[in-house]
Tab-separated table of C-alpha atoms in Angstrom:
chain	number	residue	atom	x	y	z
A	1	MET	CA	48.601	-2.596	33.251
A	2	TYR	CA	45.798	-0.030	33.738
A	3	PHE	CA	42.161	-1.177	33.494
A	4	PRO	CA	39.622	1.680	33.244
A	5	ASP	CA	36.442	1.867	35.265
A	6	PRO	CA	33.703	-0.338	33.630
A	7	VAL	CA	31.468	2.694	32.966
A	8	VAL	CA	34.332	4.578	31.335
A	9	ALA	CA	35.222	1.493	29.316
A	10	LEU	CA	31.647	1.203	28.091
A	11	LEU	CA	31.565	4.878	27.130
A	12	LEU	CA	34.846	4.543	25.271
A	13	SER	CA	33.502	1.502	23.440
A	14	VAL	CA	30.352	3.360	22.412
A	15	LEU	CA	32.339	6.357	21.218
A	16	THR	CA	34.641	4.052	19.249
A	17	VAL	CA	31.668	2.370	17.565
A	18	VAL	CA	30.078	5.737	16.749
A	19	PHE	CA	33.361	6.962	15.308
A	20	LEU	CA	33.801	3.844	13.157
A	21	ILE	CA	30.218	4.044	11.920
A	22	THR	CA	30.708	7.712	11.050
A	23	VAL	CA	33.856	6.889	9.114
A	24	ILE	CA	32.151	3.972	7.338
A	25	ASN	CA	29.142	6.118	6.503
A	26	GLY	CA	31.457	8.780	5.172
A	27	ARG	CA	33.139	6.229	2.938
A	28	GLN	CA	29.788	4.871	1.827
A	29	ASN	CA	28.649	8.370	0.968
A	30	ASP	CA	31.576	8.719	-1.440
A	31	LYS	CA	29.695	6.491	-3.860
A	32	TYR	CA	26.640	8.752	-3.537
A	33	SER	CA	28.262	11.710	-5.308
A	34	ASN	CA	25.635	13.924	-6.925
A	35	PHE	CA	22.982	12.101	-4.876
A	36	PRO	CA	19.636	13.835	-4.162
A	37	PRO	CA	19.858	16.189	-1.143
A	38	GLY	CA	18.159	15.569	2.163
A	39	PRO	CA	18.331	16.116	5.916
A	40	ARG	CA	21.691	15.399	7.507
A	41	PRO	CA	21.742	11.858	8.939
A	42	LEU	CA	23.071	10.996	12.380
A	43	PRO	CA	25.449	8.079	12.894
A	44	LEU	CA	23.737	4.708	13.236
A	45	ILE	CA	20.122	6.018	13.241
A	46	GLY	CA	20.227	8.101	10.053
A	47	ASN	CA	17.123	10.338	9.994
A	48	LEU	CA	14.943	8.149	12.210
A	49	HIS	CA	14.941	10.839	14.895
A	50	ILE	CA	12.928	13.250	12.714
A	51	PHE	CA	10.305	10.720	11.584
A	52	ASN	CA	6.743	10.270	12.721
A	53	LEU	CA	7.207	6.502	13.002
A	54	ARG	CA	3.454	5.853	13.096
A	55	ARG	CA	2.671	8.022	10.059
A	56	PRO	CA	5.967	8.325	8.148
A	57	TYR	CA	4.239	9.694	5.029
A	58	LEU	CA	3.479	12.912	6.961
A	59	THR	CA	7.198	13.435	7.570
A	60	LEU	CA	7.927	12.775	3.899
A	61	LEU	CA	5.315	15.360	2.843
A	62	GLU	CA	6.969	17.959	5.092
A	63	LEU	CA	10.414	17.157	3.700
A	64	TYR	CA	8.992	17.511	0.169
A	65	LYS	CA	8.177	21.139	0.976
A	66	GLU	CA	11.745	21.720	2.145
A	67	TYR	CA	13.817	19.728	-0.346
A	68	GLY	CA	11.666	19.562	-3.469
A	69	PRO	CA	10.404	16.676	-5.629
A	70	ILE	CA	13.579	14.535	-5.442
A	71	TYR	CA	15.322	14.133	-2.114
A	72	SER	CA	16.872	11.488	0.102
A	73	VAL	CA	16.436	10.250	3.646
A	74	GLN	CA	18.351	7.660	5.627
A	75	MET	CA	16.665	4.999	7.768
A	76	GLY	CA	19.315	3.438	9.952
A	77	ARG	CA	22.207	3.061	7.531
A	78	LYS	CA	20.011	2.603	4.448
A	79	LYS	CA	19.474	5.484	2.045
A	80	TYR	CA	16.154	6.109	0.301
A	81	VAL	CA	15.350	8.377	-2.600
A	82	VAL	CA	11.892	9.947	-2.357
A	83	LEU	CA	10.010	10.940	-5.519
A	84	ALA	CA	7.229	13.483	-5.006
A	85	GLY	CA	4.730	15.397	-7.141
A	86	TYR	CA	3.018	14.214	-10.303
A	87	LYS	CA	5.607	15.454	-12.795
A	88	THR	CA	8.525	13.692	-11.085
A	89	VAL	CA	6.644	10.482	-10.300
A	90	LYS	CA	5.335	10.152	-13.853
A	91	ASP	CA	8.781	10.834	-15.317
A	92	ALA	CA	10.349	8.156	-13.119
A	93	LEU	CA	7.717	5.415	-13.443
A	94	ILE	CA	6.806	5.942	-17.122
A	95	ASN	CA	9.800	7.487	-18.866
A	96	HIS	CA	12.395	5.692	-16.720
A	97	ALA	CA	10.370	2.552	-16.092
A	98	GLU	CA	13.306	0.184	-16.507
A	99	GLU	CA	15.534	1.991	-14.004
A	100	PHE	CA	12.842	2.325	-11.310
A	101	GLY	CA	11.089	-0.979	-11.987
A	102	GLU	CA	12.387	-3.169	-9.142
A	103	ARG	CA	10.941	-3.724	-5.674
A	104	GLU	CA	12.874	-2.908	-2.529
A	105	ARG	CA	13.969	-5.918	-0.496
A	106	ILE	CA	12.333	-5.199	2.856
A	107	PRO	CA	13.326	-7.560	5.690
A	108	ILE	CA	9.844	-8.356	6.982
A	109	PHE	CA	8.512	-9.110	3.492
A	110	GLN	CA	11.643	-10.997	2.518
A	111	LYS	CA	11.138	-13.136	5.621
A	112	ALA	CA	7.479	-13.747	4.741
A	113	ASP	CA	7.745	-14.248	0.956
A	114	GLU	CA	11.386	-15.213	0.386
A	115	GLY	CA	11.215	-13.316	-2.905
A	116	HIS	CA	8.273	-15.324	-4.252
A	117	GLY	CA	4.824	-14.252	-5.434
A	118	ILE	CA	3.997	-11.215	-7.533
A	119	ILE	CA	3.679	-8.004	-5.498
A	120	LEU	CA	7.119	-7.878	-3.874
A	121	SER	CA	9.104	-10.336	-5.989
A	122	HIS	CA	12.001	-9.493	-8.259
A	123	GLY	CA	13.568	-10.037	-11.660
A	124	GLU	CA	12.470	-12.955	-13.808
A	125	ASN	CA	10.312	-14.451	-11.047
A	126	TRP	CA	8.227	-11.283	-10.991
A	127	LYS	CA	7.936	-11.149	-14.790
A	128	VAL	CA	6.765	-14.781	-15.055
A	129	MET	CA	4.319	-14.570	-12.147
A	130	ARG	CA	2.869	-11.227	-13.266
A	131	ARG	CA	2.397	-12.453	-16.830
A	132	PHE	CA	0.677	-15.619	-15.596
A	133	THR	CA	-1.508	-13.725	-13.108
A	134	ILE	CA	-2.750	-11.059	-15.535
A	135	THR	CA	-3.407	-13.629	-18.276
A	136	THR	CA	-5.292	-15.895	-15.886
A	137	LEU	CA	-7.335	-13.063	-14.371
A	138	ARG	CA	-8.408	-12.071	-17.878
A	139	ASP	CA	-9.187	-15.680	-18.794
A	140	PHE	CA	-11.467	-15.872	-15.773
A	141	GLY	CA	-13.323	-12.704	-16.654
A	142	MET	CA	-11.459	-9.654	-15.325
A	143	GLY	CA	-12.943	-6.702	-17.179
A	144	LYS	CA	-15.652	-8.867	-18.748
A	145	SER	CA	-19.330	-9.534	-18.097
A	146	THR	CA	-18.567	-12.850	-16.401
A	147	VAL	CA	-16.833	-11.220	-13.449
A	148	GLU	CA	-19.315	-8.327	-13.540
A	149	ASP	CA	-22.091	-10.870	-12.899
A	150	LYS	CA	-20.145	-12.141	-9.854
A	151	ILE	CA	-19.909	-8.589	-8.501
A	152	ILE	CA	-23.646	-8.042	-8.989
A	153	GLU	CA	-24.406	-11.337	-7.252
A	154	GLU	CA	-22.240	-10.300	-4.318
A	155	CYS	CA	-24.028	-6.931	-4.195
A	156	CYS	CA	-27.288	-8.783	-3.569
A	157	TYR	CA	-25.809	-10.604	-0.560
A	158	LEU	CA	-24.368	-7.330	0.723
A	159	ASN	CA	-27.676	-5.487	0.386
A	160	GLN	CA	-29.454	-8.253	2.302
A	161	HIS	CA	-26.902	-7.957	5.089
A	162	PHE	CA	-27.337	-4.173	5.322
A	163	GLU	CA	-31.140	-4.528	5.273
A	164	SER	CA	-30.990	-6.926	8.234
A	165	TYR	CA	-29.965	-4.058	10.544
A	166	LYS	CA	-33.191	-2.162	9.746
A	167	GLY	CA	-31.480	1.225	9.901
A	168	GLN	CA	-29.756	0.549	13.242
A	169	PRO	CA	-26.014	1.302	13.692
A	170	PHE	CA	-23.485	-1.370	12.747
A	171	ASP	CA	-19.802	-1.776	11.879
A	172	ASN	CA	-19.430	-2.445	8.147
A	173	MET	CA	-15.752	-3.455	8.060
A	174	MET	CA	-15.998	-7.267	8.035
A	175	ILE	CA	-18.986	-7.475	5.699
A	176	MET	CA	-17.351	-5.100	3.196
A	177	ASN	CA	-14.136	-7.113	3.364
A	178	ALA	CA	-16.056	-10.348	2.831
A	179	SER	CA	-18.098	-9.036	-0.095
A	180	VAL	CA	-15.119	-7.633	-1.971
A	181	ALA	CA	-12.861	-10.569	-1.112
A	182	ASN	CA	-15.393	-12.991	-2.556
A	183	ILE	CA	-14.800	-11.565	-6.041
A	184	ILE	CA	-11.110	-12.449	-6.107
A	185	VAL	CA	-11.845	-15.645	-4.158
A	186	ALA	CA	-14.215	-16.732	-6.927
A	187	ILE	CA	-11.379	-16.381	-9.440
A	188	VAL	CA	-8.555	-17.786	-7.326
A	189	PHE	CA	-10.437	-20.610	-5.580
A	190	GLY	CA	-13.320	-21.086	-8.020
A	191	GLN	CA	-15.953	-20.614	-5.287
A	192	ARG	CA	-17.346	-18.028	-2.878
A	193	PHE	CA	-17.376	-18.163	0.903
A	194	ASP	CA	-20.429	-17.601	3.043
A	195	HIS	CA	-20.092	-14.291	4.903
A	196	HIS	CA	-20.393	-16.156	8.196
A	197	ASP	CA	-17.896	-18.926	7.383
A	198	PRO	CA	-15.555	-19.056	10.442
A	199	ALA	CA	-12.485	-19.867	8.316
A	200	PHE	CA	-13.248	-16.974	5.963
A	201	LEU	CA	-13.726	-14.568	8.867
A	202	ARG	CA	-10.472	-15.754	10.407
A	203	LEU	CA	-8.541	-15.138	7.182
A	204	MET	CA	-9.888	-11.591	6.904
A	205	SER	CA	-9.133	-10.950	10.555
A	206	LEU	CA	-5.521	-12.048	10.032
A	207	ILE	CA	-5.167	-9.726	7.038
A	208	ASN	CA	-6.691	-6.736	8.838
A	209	GLU	CA	-4.525	-7.256	11.898
A	210	GLY	CA	-1.417	-7.698	9.770
A	211	LEU	CA	-2.013	-4.424	7.911
A	212	ARG	CA	-2.436	-2.563	11.201
A	213	LEU	CA	0.670	-4.144	12.720
A	214	LEU	CA	2.846	-3.262	9.726
A	215	ALA	CA	2.549	0.403	10.754
A	216	LYS	CA	3.892	-0.187	14.255
A	217	PRO	CA	7.201	1.575	14.987
A	218	ILE	CA	8.863	-1.722	15.954
A	219	VAL	CA	8.243	-3.034	12.420
A	220	LEU	CA	9.875	0.033	10.875
A	221	LEU	CA	12.819	-0.409	13.266
A	222	TYR	CA	13.048	-4.114	12.416
A	223	ASN	CA	13.231	-3.249	8.714
A	224	ALA	CA	16.017	-0.751	9.480
A	225	TYR	CA	17.841	-3.102	11.869
A	226	PRO	CA	16.941	-6.756	11.147
A	227	VAL	CA	19.315	-7.803	13.924
A	228	ILE	CA	16.571	-6.918	16.464
A	229	GLY	CA	14.333	-9.619	15.009
A	230	PHE	CA	14.766	-11.747	18.150
A	231	LEU	CA	12.915	-9.152	20.234
A	232	PRO	CA	9.179	-9.583	20.905
A	233	GLY	CA	6.843	-7.252	19.052
A	234	ALA	CA	4.482	-6.625	16.151
A	235	HIS	CA	6.989	-7.913	13.577
A	236	LYS	CA	6.760	-11.390	15.084
A	237	ARG	CA	2.961	-11.250	15.069
A	238	VAL	CA	2.935	-10.240	11.381
A	239	LEU	CA	5.064	-13.252	10.482
A	240	LYS	CA	2.938	-15.574	12.633
A	241	ASN	CA	-0.251	-14.343	10.930
A	242	THR	CA	1.374	-14.887	7.533
A	243	GLU	CA	2.240	-18.472	8.488
A	244	GLU	CA	-1.395	-19.131	9.422
A	245	LEU	CA	-2.629	-17.654	6.139
A	246	ASP	CA	-0.134	-19.752	4.200
A	247	ALA	CA	-1.131	-22.897	6.079
A	248	PHE	CA	-4.762	-22.397	5.034
A	249	ILE	CA	-3.795	-21.743	1.398
A	250	THR	CA	-1.434	-24.718	1.052
A	251	GLY	CA	-3.965	-26.911	2.849
A	252	THR	CA	-6.320	-26.480	-0.111
A	253	PHE	CA	-3.819	-27.603	-2.763
A	254	ALA	CA	-4.494	-31.333	-2.418
A	255	LYS	CA	-8.184	-30.842	-3.184
A	256	TYR	CA	-7.427	-28.950	-6.386
A	257	LEU	CA	-4.882	-31.530	-7.511
A	258	GLU	CA	-7.393	-34.352	-6.993
A	259	GLN	CA	-10.064	-32.685	-9.146
A	260	LEU	CA	-7.674	-31.194	-11.719
A	261	ASP	CA	-8.861	-31.414	-15.316
A	262	VAL	CA	-6.319	-29.907	-17.695
A	263	ASN	CA	-9.110	-29.284	-20.213
A	264	ASP	CA	-11.481	-27.600	-17.756
A	265	GLN	CA	-9.741	-25.237	-15.339
A	266	ARG	CA	-12.117	-23.505	-12.960
A	267	SER	CA	-9.748	-21.457	-10.806
A	268	LEU	CA	-6.395	-19.715	-10.843
A	269	ILE	CA	-5.008	-22.453	-8.598
A	270	GLU	CA	-5.950	-25.108	-11.153
A	271	ALA	CA	-4.475	-23.020	-13.978
A	272	PHE	CA	-1.225	-22.797	-11.999
A	273	PHE	CA	-1.126	-26.577	-11.489
A	274	VAL	CA	-1.576	-27.109	-15.223
A	275	LYS	CA	1.440	-24.875	-15.884
A	276	GLN	CA	3.315	-26.755	-13.192
A	277	LYS	CA	2.633	-30.072	-14.925
A	278	GLU	CA	3.722	-28.619	-18.275
A	279	GLU	CA	7.069	-27.628	-16.780
A	280	THR	CA	7.764	-30.783	-14.786
A	281	SER	CA	11.010	-31.390	-16.652
A	282	ASN	CA	12.249	-27.806	-16.174
A	283	PRO	CA	14.499	-27.643	-13.077
A	284	ASP	CA	14.414	-23.835	-13.175
A	285	THR	CA	10.631	-23.507	-13.356
A	286	TYR	CA	8.943	-20.729	-11.433
A	287	PHE	CA	5.734	-22.745	-11.219
A	288	HIS	CA	6.371	-24.297	-7.810
A	289	ASP	CA	4.229	-24.419	-4.679
A	290	LYS	CA	6.061	-21.570	-2.915
A	291	ASN	CA	5.219	-19.187	-5.731
A	292	LEU	CA	1.625	-20.407	-5.852
A	293	LYS	CA	1.201	-19.906	-2.116
A	294	CYS	CA	2.527	-16.335	-2.309
A	295	VAL	CA	0.578	-15.431	-5.463
A	296	VAL	CA	-2.683	-16.605	-3.861
A	297	ARG	CA	-1.935	-14.690	-0.647
A	298	ASN	CA	-0.915	-11.571	-2.593
A	299	LEU	CA	-4.139	-11.638	-4.606
A	300	PHE	CA	-6.268	-12.345	-1.548
A	301	VAL	CA	-4.829	-9.385	0.388
A	302	ALA	CA	-4.641	-6.939	-2.532
A	303	GLY	CA	-7.995	-8.008	-3.979
A	304	MET	CA	-9.753	-7.391	-0.680
A	305	GLU	CA	-8.050	-4.547	1.121
A	306	THR	CA	-7.821	-1.478	-1.084
A	307	THR	CA	-11.259	-1.811	-2.697
A	308	SER	CA	-13.158	-2.594	0.516
A	309	THR	CA	-11.351	0.239	2.312
A	310	SER	CA	-12.222	2.652	-0.517
A	311	LEU	CA	-15.893	1.659	-0.247
A	312	ARG	CA	-15.854	2.138	3.535
A	313	TRP	CA	-14.362	5.596	3.018
A	314	GLY	CA	-17.136	6.203	0.501
A	315	MET	CA	-19.922	5.462	2.981
A	316	LEU	CA	-18.190	7.518	5.658
A	317	LEU	CA	-17.842	10.500	3.335
A	318	MET	CA	-21.469	10.215	2.229
A	319	MET	CA	-22.492	10.544	5.890
A	320	LYS	CA	-20.228	13.577	6.277
A	321	TYR	CA	-21.423	15.198	3.043
A	322	PRO	CA	-25.157	14.410	2.709
A	323	ASP	CA	-25.564	16.908	-0.156
A	324	VAL	CA	-23.074	14.892	-2.224
A	325	GLN	CA	-24.917	11.697	-1.329
A	326	ARG	CA	-28.221	13.262	-2.411
A	327	LYS	CA	-26.780	14.333	-5.793
A	328	VAL	CA	-25.452	10.830	-6.418
A	329	GLN	CA	-28.858	9.351	-5.620
A	330	GLU	CA	-30.594	11.831	-7.904
A	331	GLU	CA	-28.334	10.815	-10.776
A	332	ILE	CA	-28.937	7.128	-10.009
A	333	GLU	CA	-32.700	7.687	-10.119
A	334	LYS	CA	-32.437	9.633	-13.372
A	335	VAL	CA	-30.190	7.159	-15.207
A	336	LEU	CA	-30.988	3.783	-13.614
A	337	GLY	CA	-34.270	4.050	-11.786
A	338	SER	CA	-34.563	0.623	-10.199
A	339	ALA	CA	-32.380	-1.122	-12.808
A	340	GLN	CA	-29.171	-2.856	-11.740
A	341	ALA	CA	-26.015	-0.769	-12.141
A	342	ARG	CA	-23.455	-2.129	-14.585
A	343	TYR	CA	-19.983	-0.830	-15.325
A	344	GLU	CA	-21.013	0.583	-18.703
A	345	HIS	CA	-23.384	2.994	-16.915
A	346	ARG	CA	-20.454	5.034	-15.572
A	347	THR	CA	-20.205	6.947	-18.861
A	348	SER	CA	-23.749	8.275	-18.434
A	349	MET	CA	-23.291	8.994	-14.702
A	350	PRO	CA	-20.556	11.658	-14.574
A	351	TYR	CA	-21.297	12.904	-11.056
A	352	THR	CA	-21.277	9.425	-9.505
A	353	ASN	CA	-18.099	8.603	-11.401
A	354	ALA	CA	-16.492	11.842	-10.161
A	355	VAL	CA	-17.467	11.098	-6.556
A	356	ILE	CA	-15.916	7.617	-6.715
A	357	HIS	CA	-12.676	9.043	-8.126
A	358	GLU	CA	-12.618	11.744	-5.451
A	359	ILE	CA	-13.152	9.129	-2.724
A	360	GLN	CA	-10.046	7.322	-3.937
A	361	ARG	CA	-8.050	10.544	-4.226
A	362	PHE	CA	-9.081	11.896	-0.831
A	363	ALA	CA	-8.696	8.573	1.011
A	364	ASP	CA	-5.128	8.164	-0.308
A	365	ILE	CA	-5.054	4.545	0.850
A	366	LEU	CA	-1.411	3.843	-0.059
A	367	PRO	CA	0.291	7.203	0.539
A	368	MET	CA	3.803	5.833	-0.004
A	369	SER	CA	2.795	3.315	-2.674
A	370	LEU	CA	4.637	0.002	-2.534
A	371	PRO	CA	8.436	0.248	-2.221
A	372	HIS	CA	10.562	0.511	-5.364
A	373	GLU	CA	14.258	-0.009	-6.022
A	374	THR	CA	16.520	0.975	-8.890
A	375	ALA	CA	17.188	-1.983	-11.190
A	376	THR	CA	20.180	-0.214	-12.799
A	377	ASP	CA	22.275	2.874	-12.193
A	378	ALA	CA	20.074	5.858	-12.998
A	379	THR	CA	20.812	9.439	-13.924
A	380	PHE	CA	17.546	11.182	-13.187
A	381	ASN	CA	16.815	14.920	-13.280
A	382	GLY	CA	20.499	15.696	-12.848
A	383	TYR	CA	21.081	13.289	-9.940
A	384	PHE	CA	22.941	9.981	-9.944
A	385	ILE	CA	21.083	7.128	-8.209
A	386	PRO	CA	23.046	3.852	-7.985
A	387	LYS	CA	21.601	0.440	-8.748
A	388	GLY	CA	19.924	-1.117	-5.708
A	389	THR	CA	18.857	2.186	-4.142
A	390	ALA	CA	15.530	2.018	-2.294
A	391	VAL	CA	12.955	4.401	-3.772
A	392	THR	CA	9.782	5.688	-2.120
A	393	VAL	CA	7.087	6.929	-4.505
A	394	LEU	CA	5.114	9.430	-2.450
A	395	LEU	CA	1.674	8.936	-3.998
A	396	ALA	CA	0.153	11.240	-1.376
A	397	SER	CA	2.042	14.125	-2.998
A	398	VAL	CA	0.620	13.165	-6.407
A	399	LEU	CA	-2.987	12.885	-5.255
A	400	GLN	CA	-2.584	16.223	-3.445
A	401	ASP	CA	-0.674	17.978	-6.224
A	402	GLU	CA	-1.885	21.592	-6.212
A	403	ALA	CA	-1.071	21.947	-9.907
A	404	HIS	CA	-3.752	19.348	-10.717
A	405	PHE	CA	-6.292	19.549	-7.873
A	406	GLU	CA	-7.845	22.863	-6.901
A	407	LYS	CA	-8.600	21.891	-3.293
A	408	PRO	CA	-6.173	19.016	-2.563
A	409	LYS	CA	-6.878	18.818	1.180
A	410	GLU	CA	-10.665	18.793	0.784
A	411	PHE	CA	-13.221	16.272	-0.440
A	412	TYR	CA	-14.302	17.981	-3.656
A	413	PRO	CA	-15.897	15.845	-6.421
A	414	GLU	CA	-15.700	18.837	-8.779
A	415	HIS	CA	-12.011	17.965	-9.213
A	416	PHE	CA	-13.266	15.463	-11.817
A	417	LEU	CA	-15.975	17.578	-13.462
A	418	ASP	CA	-15.794	20.372	-16.024
A	419	SER	CA	-17.939	23.500	-16.029
A	420	GLU	CA	-20.716	21.612	-17.854
A	421	GLY	CA	-20.795	18.763	-15.354
A	422	LYS	CA	-19.031	16.278	-17.629
A	423	PHE	CA	-16.533	13.823	-16.191
A	424	VAL	CA	-12.886	14.842	-16.629
A	425	LYS	CA	-9.943	12.472	-16.388
A	426	LYS	CA	-7.036	13.773	-14.348
A	427	GLU	CA	-3.557	12.593	-15.282
A	428	ALA	CA	-2.433	12.983	-11.659
A	429	PHE	CA	-5.054	10.464	-10.514
A	430	LEU	CA	-2.676	7.581	-9.762
A	431	PRO	CA	-4.115	5.583	-6.828
A	432	PHE	CA	-3.034	2.363	-8.587
A	433	SER	CA	0.483	3.757	-9.181
A	434	ALA	CA	1.913	3.649	-12.737
A	435	GLY	CA	4.514	2.064	-14.959
A	436	ARG	CA	5.769	-1.511	-14.819
A	437	ARG	CA	4.565	-2.066	-11.256
A	438	ILE	CA	1.059	-0.669	-11.678
A	439	CYS	CA	-1.588	-2.667	-9.808
A	440	ALA	CA	-2.378	-5.850	-11.772
A	441	GLY	CA	-6.002	-5.748	-10.617
A	442	GLU	CA	-6.760	-2.127	-11.532
A	443	THR	CA	-9.449	-3.045	-14.084
A	444	LEU	CA	-11.204	-5.329	-11.597
A	445	ALA	CA	-10.986	-2.756	-8.795
A	446	ARG	CA	-12.511	0.006	-10.934
A	447	MET	CA	-15.441	-2.233	-11.866
A	448	GLU	CA	-15.980	-3.298	-8.245
A	449	LEU	CA	-15.905	0.270	-6.945
A	450	PHE	CA	-18.488	1.550	-9.416
A	451	ILE	CA	-20.954	-1.336	-9.110
A	452	PHE	CA	-20.741	-1.736	-5.316
A	453	PHE	CA	-20.908	1.997	-4.594
A	454	THR	CA	-23.754	2.705	-7.017
A	455	SER	CA	-25.781	-0.314	-5.865
A	456	LEU	CA	-25.425	0.687	-2.202
A	457	LEU	CA	-26.456	4.304	-2.828
A	458	GLN	CA	-29.385	3.064	-4.919
A	459	LYS	CA	-30.724	0.971	-2.030
A	460	PHE	CA	-29.692	2.964	1.055
A	461	THR	CA	-29.115	6.400	2.494
A	462	PHE	CA	-26.181	6.440	4.887
A	463	ARG	CA	-26.626	8.420	8.091
A	464	LEU	CA	-24.787	9.031	11.337
A	465	PRO	CA	-25.814	6.947	14.354
A	466	PRO	CA	-28.091	8.685	16.868
A	467	GLY	CA	-26.125	11.085	19.074
A	468	VAL	CA	-23.192	11.385	16.646
A	469	THR	CA	-22.929	14.847	15.157
A	470	ASP	CA	-19.808	14.712	12.993
A	471	VAL	CA	-17.577	12.327	11.055
A	472	ASP	CA	-13.885	11.973	11.848
A	473	VAL	CA	-11.987	11.526	8.579
A	474	THR	CA	-8.596	11.122	10.266
A	475	PRO	CA	-7.245	7.790	9.002
A	476	ALA	CA	-6.318	5.020	11.397
A	477	GLU	CA	-2.701	3.901	11.650
A	478	GLY	CA	-1.845	1.070	9.283
A	479	PHE	CA	0.083	-0.016	6.216
A	480	THR	CA	-2.977	1.184	4.324
A	481	LEU	CA	-5.008	4.195	5.480
A	482	MET	CA	-8.307	2.812	6.747
A	483	PRO	CA	-11.062	4.863	8.382
A	484	MET	CA	-11.090	5.010	12.163
A	485	PRO	CA	-13.456	2.444	13.743
A	486	HIS	CA	-17.000	3.729	13.334
A	487	LEU	CA	-20.653	2.742	13.009
A	488	ILE	CA	-22.998	3.529	10.122
A	489	CYS	CA	-26.752	3.538	9.666
A	490	ALA	CA	-27.985	2.205	6.313
A	491	VAL	CA	-31.566	3.428	5.919
A	492	ALA	CA	-33.523	1.680	3.169
A	493	ARG	CA	-34.815	4.008	0.444
């Protein structure tokens, strides 16, 4: 019997595997008849070879130009449908909300959450947890004066911190994270943390590191090929950080159970435990500790990250565009004087309101939104998209839609102003996404952004550190688009 040379045998084996994969892919593609078009995938790797793995949204924006508002890409052996442009995204998320209302099952998040929580959960679990979360957030003041007072209180602590630098350069990332996080912490835990609390600082550090690591190419590859999970890399660090966060959260449960008063709930955790007690006899209850742990972590991360990052972008852009900063301050002086800003003032401060909206649009913090999945078979704009297909909503293409924004690549507050200087709502302004999966904390985030931003501009003028002549607005790599590391000078007015 003839035995080939080992190298030849290996080559033959590889060619055989490639051939089989090609055949399998071909058979799989039979079920994707009338599927959205896209770049031709290679065996095994799909379209990974054409992707900017550190900034995949840039690749998707380029493909949008080539293939139009509905196209497909393949990551490994998994197909994705990409929805781009305001018209298509709105049609999918609003008019076809049921079909596009699921979340994609992403390996790293499945490993971390096991399908629990609110942000990335599915089916009935998601419905129950979302309903509970929104109801409880409203009960504890979301959108009301009670939570507005908490924001104003936190503004005072933040102003004191900025004043302590006496106009000298400092990094504002951790203090902004802490100030914004304390709002959701007050609702979830029923208390605030001191800005210097070591445990609090550690939690924020874990979240920041995790969001940076999620953008590493090895994490994208792990999601495409979970079999490589045994390899060392950022994916393991993300999961380790999540375990530490969860350990802190679950470690607090005993305290809340000990002081639980069903007639006087002072936090979301206590409200959850009351529901848990009510459903003790229900073996299929969703009110169990795993869901509570994930809901608390979801709210902590979401309640801190996007708002604090938007505010940091705001200060950075005010340093880059001092004329815009001056106009905001003039409007603050005219409308408020030295009075404390409240959310109701936004209607009489059109320029400030426009600037805040433009900060969110320009910063484009979640360019690919959070991942969707088709809950049913969908016939959409002439294409057939099977149930269980992963869907990427390219929010960057919506916030840069030339049909709705005159200068989409520039920071231009006039996008939200009419010829008379009045504030104008833009239907393509969707930083919180839309439809069934719209951000549950949108109302809270809008209130935080207006009060924090206005209070800071009322008290300080933001300037570049000595020797720095320009501001780099290139975003850092991460799951969310944060500013590059930088220093600011907050000069008291």
